[in-house]
Amino acid sequence: MELCVISTTTTVKAINPFLPSITRRVSSRLFQSDSVLQFGGRLKRPISSPLEMSCVSRNFGFLGDSMSHGGDFRLFAAASPAVETSVKEDKLPADLKVTETVQANSSVKLSVEVPAIVCEDCYQRVLTEFMKLSKVPGFRPKTRVPENIIVGFVGRQYVLRATVESILKRTLPHAMESVTGRALKDSIQIVSSFPDMEKAYSKLKTLSYEVVVDVVPELKWNPEDGYKNMKVVVELGDEIDAKKACERQLRQKYKSLGALKIVTERGLQVGDLAVVDISATTIDEDGSTGQAIPDAESKGFHFDTEEGNRLLPGFLDAIIGIRAGESKSFTLVFPESWKQESLRGQRAQFTVDCKELFYRDLPTLDDSLADKLLPGCTTLKEVEETLAKRCQEMEQEAKEQATDNAILEQIRKMVEVEIPRSLFEEQGRQFYGARLLEIQGNMKLNEDQLASLSSQKAVNEFLETQRESITNIIKQNIAVGDIFKRENLEFSTDELVKEVENSISEFKKHKQEFDEERVKDQVQEILEGAKVLEWLKDRAEIQYITR
């Protein structure tokens, strides 16, 4: 139920379960937000050379069959018999004409014109390859077969399609040379219609196509170097105060030792536990009833009145005195600081049905309860001291995390950058995958539930609803990476190797699959983030206020 306020001392989760222990807390600050749990992730590595682009082109073909309806297409496992080589090894008979046009969201469109002589060369290569692979009656294997015979044997349409594929695969690495070092991996998209290209080549014996590729986004700081001497205000909730947290924990442990008994001859009072059904609707400006507020509704909600200050202000006061079986309706206004922006300042009509009412029959609080309150303790004083120490550590961690979050949020606001579509989708899908793992860990989902949550529709809905959060986190990550490079920060190779080894050992221990390169990238980013945060805090003027 959304009426409850989330404590800032919640358990810290890392990018993945097996990140290095010493950097786990730092990683969680960099890559965890209130609204979305993430794996985090380095900015996609740019394609560093034409040779690498050639490898991508060689290992992937083009989905011809699915293009009968037109539209753009991406790369898939190759079916064409064409054999390609690297850019350096494969010099084209003539130069391509490539026109580069800057697009929105850090992408570039390349308009590629392939000369007829290059198309003819690809056509001959395709024929040669078909000759090697085909067993044409009347001809020995791998011998030269007349063009008309091999085309007739294979099928003109298949030869045409294979030729267009060969032209695309062979020329794409050359066309991409202008964006080498800038193009992001796995972001290349040929937007020209495959059927249209087939028709054009069939008639003109030449080929033109358009490619859209995401490039490394350009970052602009406003103000320039504004991150170097920041003034940061960190808001701390009183729930992280060590003394108050210690008192709450001791009270909760003490209450757990009491027996719940039914209240019969009075109404609700502070200290009781009520089982209630809650419904709520908005109130329009003209006073009429608006829409239901699903996030404020709950059935069989166990309401501990001692935690009333963590609910919507005025809620507890409105139901004091209610008896089991009674119903109360009242109007409240969501405060401007409410977590859900859409509800801030909203008037709402609440209806509470009290189903059951209990009070706690608590034992006398003395040293005899010490071991039950905290196993291993013999006196109340020892319990209090142990809890106080734990809470002080939690307070310090929460304070550090709040500081890092405030710094990251401030540098995010200083940067202007267009997020590439492929980067947004990749990061968003990783975040959703982590969310799904978290859900699966908290509750066992059956196959139907898992299939529903894993559907493309569910992922797309997540990307759309969390667009702002995902975008903001990517901006933070890009800003952190830029500072690391600008200020020539570094960490030791030994530190990186040690943390990668620790992570891999954890994966193996839990029998989890892993990509060593991916683990290395994540660990490196965490170490970079830790260095940047340390560097920023050393130079920032930090003020703490309690809200």
XYZ file of C-alpha atoms in Angstrom:
547
model
C 0.000 0.000 0.000
C 1.476 3.347 -1.062
C 0.331 5.167 2.063
C 3.401 3.877 3.884
C 6.584 5.927 3.714
C 9.715 4.020 2.693
C 12.572 4.373 5.155
C 15.873 5.714 3.863
C 17.621 2.945 5.754
C 16.445 0.197 3.413
C 18.814 -2.633 2.544
C 21.376 -1.650 -0.063
C 21.271 -3.729 -3.255
C 24.197 -3.971 -5.640
C 24.303 -3.921 -9.417
C 24.192 -7.691 -9.373
C 24.367 -10.161 -6.475
C 28.002 -10.996 -7.021
C 29.761 -7.657 -7.273
C 32.898 -7.117 -5.220
C 32.020 -6.785 -1.574
C 34.181 -3.728 -0.935
C 32.583 -1.813 -3.799
C 29.043 -3.085 -3.393
C 27.840 -0.072 -1.427
C 29.362 2.363 -3.907
C 27.829 0.517 -6.840
C 24.403 0.607 -5.299
C 24.599 4.373 -4.986
C 25.582 4.768 -8.585
C 23.017 2.454 -10.055
C 20.021 2.195 -7.748
C 17.108 4.602 -7.611
C 13.812 4.606 -5.741
C 11.872 3.734 -8.848
C 14.010 1.179 -10.645
C 16.570 -1.427 -9.639
C 19.370 -1.627 -12.152
C 22.332 -3.630 -13.203
C 23.983 -0.406 -14.270
C 26.292 -0.569 -17.232
C 29.071 1.114 -19.046
C 28.250 3.248 -22.065
C 28.267 0.871 -25.009
C 31.791 0.477 -26.285
C 32.188 2.242 -29.647
C 33.196 0.221 -32.693
C 36.894 0.926 -32.668
C 37.914 0.039 -36.193
C 36.619 -0.789 -39.665
C 37.935 -4.327 -39.068
C 35.618 -4.724 -36.111
C 32.702 -3.458 -38.197
C 33.700 -5.975 -40.836
C 33.525 -8.755 -38.264
C 30.030 -7.651 -37.335
C 29.095 -7.600 -40.998
C 30.596 -11.019 -41.700
C 28.925 -12.718 -38.774
C 25.487 -11.363 -39.515
C 23.311 -11.422 -42.597
C 20.031 -9.769 -43.439
C 16.546 -11.015 -42.766
C 15.291 -11.161 -46.327
C 12.173 -13.317 -45.859
C 10.696 -11.034 -43.243
C 11.147 -8.001 -45.451
C 8.472 -8.846 -47.971
C 6.299 -6.186 -46.379
C 8.995 -3.549 -46.519
C 10.298 -1.507 -43.606
C 13.667 -1.396 -41.947
C 15.681 -4.365 -40.779
C 18.547 -5.356 -38.575
C 21.275 -7.968 -38.631
C 20.803 -11.719 -38.117
C 22.739 -14.952 -38.676
C 24.013 -15.095 -42.244
C 22.463 -17.410 -44.844
C 24.114 -15.945 -47.910
C 27.013 -17.954 -49.389
C 29.039 -14.794 -49.923
C 32.474 -14.799 -48.303
C 33.596 -11.431 -46.955
C 36.961 -10.144 -45.796
C 38.106 -7.262 -43.687
C 38.136 -3.690 -44.918
C 41.917 -3.644 -45.216
C 41.992 -6.894 -47.148
C 38.950 -6.140 -49.286
C 39.599 -3.051 -51.367
C 36.521 -2.157 -53.371
C 36.809 -1.661 -57.150
C 35.483 1.882 -56.654
C 34.799 4.243 -53.783
C 31.392 4.501 -52.199
C 29.595 7.815 -51.934
C 28.588 8.257 -48.291
C 26.638 11.265 -47.043
C 26.439 11.747 -43.273
C 23.430 13.480 -41.704
C 23.159 14.204 -37.980
C 19.930 12.863 -36.434
C 18.212 13.321 -33.091
C 19.183 11.355 -29.968
C 22.895 11.110 -30.807
C 22.416 9.177 -34.024
C 23.772 9.591 -37.543
C 22.180 8.640 -40.874
C 24.537 7.445 -43.586
C 23.206 7.587 -47.135
C 25.273 5.108 -49.136
C 25.531 4.937 -52.922
C 27.241 1.812 -54.274
C 28.692 2.146 -57.816
C 27.663 -0.371 -60.469
C 31.197 -1.780 -60.693
C 31.117 -2.736 -56.985
C 27.679 -4.315 -57.383
C 28.888 -6.344 -60.372
C 31.932 -7.544 -58.432
C 29.676 -8.733 -55.594
C 27.388 -10.439 -58.112
C 30.297 -12.387 -59.582
C 31.454 -13.421 -56.126
C 27.973 -14.720 -55.332
C 27.892 -16.754 -58.538
C 31.318 -18.209 -57.776
C 30.244 -19.212 -54.310
C 27.043 -20.827 -55.563
C 29.126 -22.796 -58.059
C 31.239 -24.145 -55.207
C 28.226 -25.151 -53.145
C 25.885 -26.443 -55.872
C 25.904 -29.812 -57.601
C 24.781 -28.870 -61.069
C 23.972 -31.876 -63.298
C 26.533 -32.282 -66.083
C 29.249 -30.287 -64.278
C 31.962 -31.426 -61.921
C 31.935 -29.973 -58.371
C 33.643 -26.574 -58.044
C 34.028 -26.181 -61.811
C 32.998 -23.041 -63.682
C 29.326 -23.141 -64.687
C 27.908 -20.715 -67.269
C 26.074 -17.822 -65.701
C 22.669 -18.577 -67.162
C 22.839 -22.205 -66.027
C 23.862 -21.527 -62.424
C 21.273 -18.750 -62.142
C 18.604 -21.043 -63.499
C 19.676 -23.882 -61.208
C 19.714 -21.787 -58.055
C 16.806 -19.539 -58.979
C 16.983 -15.951 -60.192
C 15.215 -14.592 -57.101
C 17.626 -16.344 -54.742
C 20.636 -15.067 -56.661
C 19.185 -11.555 -56.616
C 18.611 -11.693 -52.887
C 22.048 -13.149 -52.171
C 23.659 -10.440 -54.295
C 21.903 -7.622 -52.450
C 22.921 -9.216 -49.141
C 26.497 -9.539 -50.348
C 26.602 -5.888 -51.443
C 25.286 -4.762 -48.078
C 27.625 -6.926 -46.029
C 30.650 -6.075 -48.109
C 30.075 -2.330 -48.333
C 28.727 -1.668 -44.836
C 32.170 -1.768 -43.137
C 33.493 0.718 -45.719
C 30.450 2.974 -45.307
C 30.929 2.944 -41.534
C 34.530 4.169 -41.683
C 33.416 7.775 -41.144
C 31.911 6.887 -37.744
C 34.647 4.515 -36.581
C 35.371 5.190 -32.934
C 32.008 6.925 -32.495
C 29.434 4.298 -33.475
C 27.969 2.285 -30.604
C 27.981 -1.471 -30.937
C 24.679 -3.211 -31.699
C 23.053 0.056 -32.782
C 23.399 -0.275 -36.561
C 20.092 -0.292 -38.410
C 19.579 -0.349 -42.164
C 16.369 1.602 -42.611
C 15.944 1.050 -46.349
C 13.315 -1.448 -47.457
C 14.881 -4.708 -48.606
C 12.261 -5.318 -51.346
C 12.871 -1.793 -52.666
C 16.610 -2.449 -52.779
C 16.006 -5.706 -54.654
C 13.866 -3.910 -57.222
C 16.358 -1.053 -57.617
C 19.306 -3.394 -58.100
C 17.334 -5.593 -60.502
C 16.601 -2.592 -62.738
C 19.667 -0.383 -62.349
C 22.398 -2.864 -61.356
C 23.407 -0.403 -58.668
C 22.335 0.030 -55.068
C 21.624 2.822 -52.590
C 20.683 2.367 -48.961
C 20.483 4.278 -45.698
C 21.962 3.295 -42.354
C 21.151 4.830 -38.984
C 23.674 4.291 -36.219
C 23.897 5.615 -32.684
C 27.119 7.397 -31.781
C 28.821 8.281 -28.537
C 26.785 11.193 -27.157
C 28.417 14.588 -26.804
C 28.270 15.901 -23.268
C 27.941 19.584 -22.452
C 28.410 20.904 -18.918
C 26.368 23.874 -17.791
C 28.153 25.630 -16.238
C 31.447 24.433 -17.626
C 33.487 22.815 -14.827
C 30.540 23.421 -12.499
C 31.147 20.066 -10.863
C 34.506 21.112 -9.474
C 33.290 23.244 -6.568
C 29.707 22.258 -5.903
C 27.529 23.370 -3.026
C 25.437 20.361 -2.092
C 22.495 20.307 0.303
C 21.732 16.831 1.621
C 18.314 16.215 3.137
C 18.253 13.549 5.832
C 15.038 12.002 7.107
C 14.703 11.669 10.864
C 14.132 7.942 10.318
C 17.881 7.461 9.840
C 18.725 9.156 13.151
C 20.623 6.493 15.111
C 18.974 7.256 18.441
C 15.442 7.207 17.056
C 16.164 4.142 14.941
C 17.489 2.333 18.004
C 14.354 3.209 19.961
C 12.133 2.004 17.111
C 13.993 -1.289 16.760
C 13.869 -1.969 20.489
C 10.156 -1.153 20.558
C 9.456 -3.431 17.581
C 11.370 -6.313 19.141
C 9.539 -5.766 22.422
C 6.127 -5.680 20.701
C 6.901 -8.954 18.935
C 6.995 -10.650 22.358
C 3.460 -9.587 23.217
C 0.245 -11.457 22.518
C -2.483 -9.835 20.416
C -5.886 -9.737 22.112
C -9.203 -8.586 20.719
C -10.509 -5.151 21.716
C -14.179 -5.438 22.646
C -15.481 -2.461 24.638
C -13.757 0.578 23.171
C -12.611 2.173 19.953
C -9.181 2.434 18.360
C -6.414 4.137 20.324
C -2.695 4.619 19.799
C -0.890 1.354 20.493
C -3.569 -0.843 18.906
C -3.357 -2.887 15.748
C -6.300 -2.604 13.349
C -7.182 -4.739 10.332
C -8.837 -2.364 7.862
C -10.034 -2.061 4.282
C -9.098 1.287 2.720
C -10.492 2.894 -0.405
C -9.881 6.368 -1.790
C -11.057 8.613 -4.620
C -9.925 12.004 -5.811
C -12.084 15.080 -5.250
C -12.401 17.420 -8.215
C -12.213 21.201 -7.914
C -15.996 21.469 -8.019
C -16.264 19.063 -5.091
C -17.492 16.119 -7.140
C -16.067 12.633 -6.762
C -13.261 11.900 -9.180
C -11.347 8.735 -9.902
C -10.280 5.902 -7.628
C -6.697 5.985 -6.316
C -5.495 2.374 -6.644
C -2.189 3.000 -4.882
C -4.029 4.234 -1.783
C -6.348 1.241 -1.577
C -5.820 -1.928 0.430
C -7.798 -4.913 1.686
C -7.036 -6.457 5.072
C -4.329 -3.891 5.785
C -2.647 -4.402 9.176
C -2.358 -0.891 10.546
C -0.042 -0.486 13.536
C -1.102 2.801 15.129
C 2.371 3.332 16.594
C 3.593 3.716 13.007
C 0.857 6.245 12.209
C 3.329 9.069 11.621
C 4.635 7.178 8.588
C 1.269 7.387 6.838
C -0.516 10.210 5.126
C -0.706 13.136 7.579
C -4.085 13.184 9.339
C -4.945 9.563 8.533
C -4.429 8.237 12.067
C -6.276 11.131 13.714
C -9.235 10.563 11.378
C -9.807 6.971 12.494
C -9.034 7.224 16.205
C -12.058 5.837 18.083
C -13.318 3.623 15.276
C -14.668 0.269 16.449
C -14.598 -3.155 14.823
C -17.389 -3.343 12.263
C -17.608 0.437 11.838
C -16.820 2.552 8.792
C -15.490 6.101 8.570
C -15.192 8.496 5.637
C -13.052 11.623 5.682
C -11.196 14.029 3.442
C -7.414 14.486 3.383
C -4.966 16.367 1.173
C -1.773 14.726 -0.061
C 1.205 16.902 0.941
C 3.395 18.587 -1.671
C 6.286 16.374 -0.583
C 4.380 13.175 -1.389
C 6.410 10.586 -3.273
C 3.951 10.261 -6.154
C 4.014 13.556 -8.018
C 0.566 13.034 -9.525
C -0.989 13.033 -6.031
C 0.786 16.077 -4.600
C -1.743 18.636 -3.390
C -4.616 16.334 -4.361
C -7.747 16.311 -2.160
C -9.070 12.797 -1.619
C -12.028 11.097 0.010
C -11.031 8.091 2.121
C -13.282 5.339 3.438
C -11.980 2.978 6.126
C -13.801 -0.191 7.185
C -12.503 -1.596 10.464
C -12.627 -5.393 10.333
C -10.778 -6.312 13.532
C -9.172 -4.474 16.451
C -6.393 -5.765 18.702
C -4.269 -4.579 21.583
C -0.946 -6.012 22.698
C -0.604 -7.760 26.039
C 3.085 -7.052 26.682
C 5.340 -8.688 29.300
C 7.273 -6.606 31.798
C 10.346 -5.110 30.144
C 13.342 -6.202 32.244
C 16.618 -8.101 31.978
C 14.783 -11.426 31.762
C 13.729 -10.517 28.212
C 17.242 -9.576 27.030
C 18.035 -12.857 25.266
C 14.614 -12.881 23.578
C 15.061 -9.304 22.401
C 18.557 -9.936 21.071
C 20.034 -13.433 21.309
C 23.291 -13.487 23.250
C 22.495 -10.474 25.421
C 21.952 -10.848 29.176
C 20.773 -7.371 30.160
C 18.583 -4.631 28.701
C 21.571 -2.299 28.781
C 23.546 -4.716 26.611
C 20.627 -4.934 24.180
C 20.425 -1.147 23.953
C 24.180 -0.737 23.469
C 24.328 -3.398 20.752
C 21.366 -1.910 18.900
C 22.807 1.597 19.267
C 26.094 0.508 17.695
C 24.289 -1.127 14.779
C 22.086 1.908 14.247
C 25.054 4.272 14.318
C 26.679 2.230 11.547
C 23.424 2.259 9.582
C 23.077 6.005 10.095
C 26.572 6.605 8.766
C 25.932 4.406 5.725
C 22.592 6.085 5.060
C 24.203 9.508 5.396
C 26.975 8.596 2.972
C 24.475 7.157 0.528
C 22.285 10.245 0.750
C 25.381 12.393 0.133
C 26.367 10.411 -2.939
C 22.822 10.492 -4.265
C 22.653 14.274 -3.814
C 25.982 14.746 -5.605
C 24.965 12.481 -8.487
C 21.640 14.257 -8.820
C 23.381 17.633 -8.912
C 25.869 16.658 -11.613
C 23.016 15.142 -13.616
C 21.312 18.516 -13.668
C 24.524 20.111 -14.927
C 24.831 18.008 -18.068
C 23.115 18.326 -21.401
C 23.244 15.176 -23.488
C 21.057 13.354 -25.980
C 20.661 9.710 -25.008
C 21.007 7.283 -27.944
C 17.957 5.088 -28.468
C 19.959 1.854 -28.382
C 21.638 2.843 -25.103
C 18.293 3.715 -23.508
C 16.750 0.424 -24.597
C 19.739 -1.659 -23.539
C 19.961 -0.054 -20.106
C 16.192 -0.136 -19.664
C 16.038 -3.840 -20.475
C 18.839 -4.537 -18.015
C 16.952 -2.610 -15.344
C 13.777 -4.517 -16.119
C 15.682 -7.806 -15.997
C 16.964 -6.902 -12.559
C 13.453 -5.945 -11.455
C 12.183 -9.308 -12.691
C 14.921 -11.143 -10.796
C 14.000 -9.223 -7.670
C 10.322 -10.128 -8.053
C 11.228 -13.757 -8.700
C 13.416 -13.762 -5.606
C 10.679 -12.331 -3.398
C 7.905 -14.579 -4.680
C 7.891 -17.757 -6.705
C 6.281 -16.947 -10.043
C 4.634 -19.685 -12.049
C 5.396 -20.129 -15.749
C 2.375 -18.115 -16.893
C 3.220 -15.190 -14.594
C 6.870 -15.241 -15.667
C 5.899 -15.389 -19.351
C 3.535 -12.454 -18.898
C 6.141 -10.340 -17.108
C 8.781 -11.287 -19.685
C 6.649 -10.347 -22.682
C 7.680 -7.597 -25.074
C 4.561 -5.675 -24.088
C 5.525 -5.722 -20.397
C 9.077 -4.604 -21.191
C 7.881 -1.782 -23.435
C 5.420 -0.586 -20.791
C 8.254 -0.538 -18.260
C 10.512 1.432 -20.603
C 7.774 3.979 -21.167
C 6.672 4.408 -17.543
C 10.267 4.545 -16.302
C 11.605 6.649 -19.192
C 12.490 9.636 -17.023
C 14.178 7.544 -14.335
C 16.186 5.506 -16.842
C 17.237 8.629 -18.739
C 18.334 10.393 -15.547
C 20.432 7.441 -14.419
C 22.116 7.139 -17.808
C 22.932 10.852 -17.622
C 24.480 10.320 -14.198
C 26.596 7.447 -15.498
C 27.771 9.429 -18.527
C 28.596 12.428 -16.334
C 30.601 10.268 -13.922
C 32.540 8.710 -16.804
C 33.274 12.139 -18.274
C 34.624 13.470 -14.971
C 36.827 10.394 -14.587
C 38.421 11.117 -17.980
C 38.550 14.916 -17.636
C 40.353 14.792 -14.313
C 42.649 11.921 -15.297
C 41.541 9.827 -12.340
C 42.796 6.274 -12.089
C 42.850 3.141 -9.985
C 45.430 0.388 -9.828
C 45.378 -2.649 -12.090
C 45.845 -4.832 -9.008
C 42.650 -3.426 -7.526
C 40.729 -4.159 -10.709
C 42.084 -7.692 -11.001
C 41.335 -8.432 -7.352
C 37.743 -7.235 -7.560
C 37.094 -9.076 -10.836
C 38.417 -12.272 -9.282
C 36.196 -11.757 -6.233
C 33.154 -11.269 -8.418
C 33.873 -14.288 -10.585
C 34.414 -16.479 -7.525
C 30.998 -15.405 -6.254
C 29.372 -16.292 -9.562
C 31.034 -19.718 -9.505
C 30.121 -20.237 -5.869
C 26.449 -19.705 -6.675
C 26.744 -21.643 -9.950
C 25.677 -18.636 -11.985
C 26.628 -18.060 -15.616
C 28.680 -14.944 -16.305
C 30.505 -13.087 -19.028
C 33.999 -12.300 -17.767
C 34.334 -9.260 -20.017
C 30.984 -7.977 -18.798
C 32.013 -8.513 -15.171
C 35.250 -6.646 -15.812
C 33.359 -3.731 -17.383
C 30.975 -3.514 -14.444
C 33.739 -3.669 -11.851
C 35.755 -1.055 -13.725
C 32.770 1.264 -13.835
C 32.181 0.802 -10.114
C 35.783 1.625 -9.321
C 35.614 4.655 -11.605
C 32.437 5.794 -9.874
C 33.994 5.396 -6.453
C 36.990 7.486 -7.486
C 34.782 10.205 -8.965
C 32.552 10.419 -5.884
C 35.600 10.587 -3.626
C 37.093 13.330 -5.816
C 33.845 15.337 -5.872
C 33.260 15.087 -2.111
C 36.770 16.321 -1.395
C 36.004 19.509 -3.348
C 32.325 20.050 -2.556
C 30.785 22.213 0.146
C 28.247 19.871 1.746
C 25.436 20.988 4.055
C 23.175 18.538 5.895
C 19.613 19.397 6.850
C 16.933 17.281 8.510
C 13.520 17.296 6.908
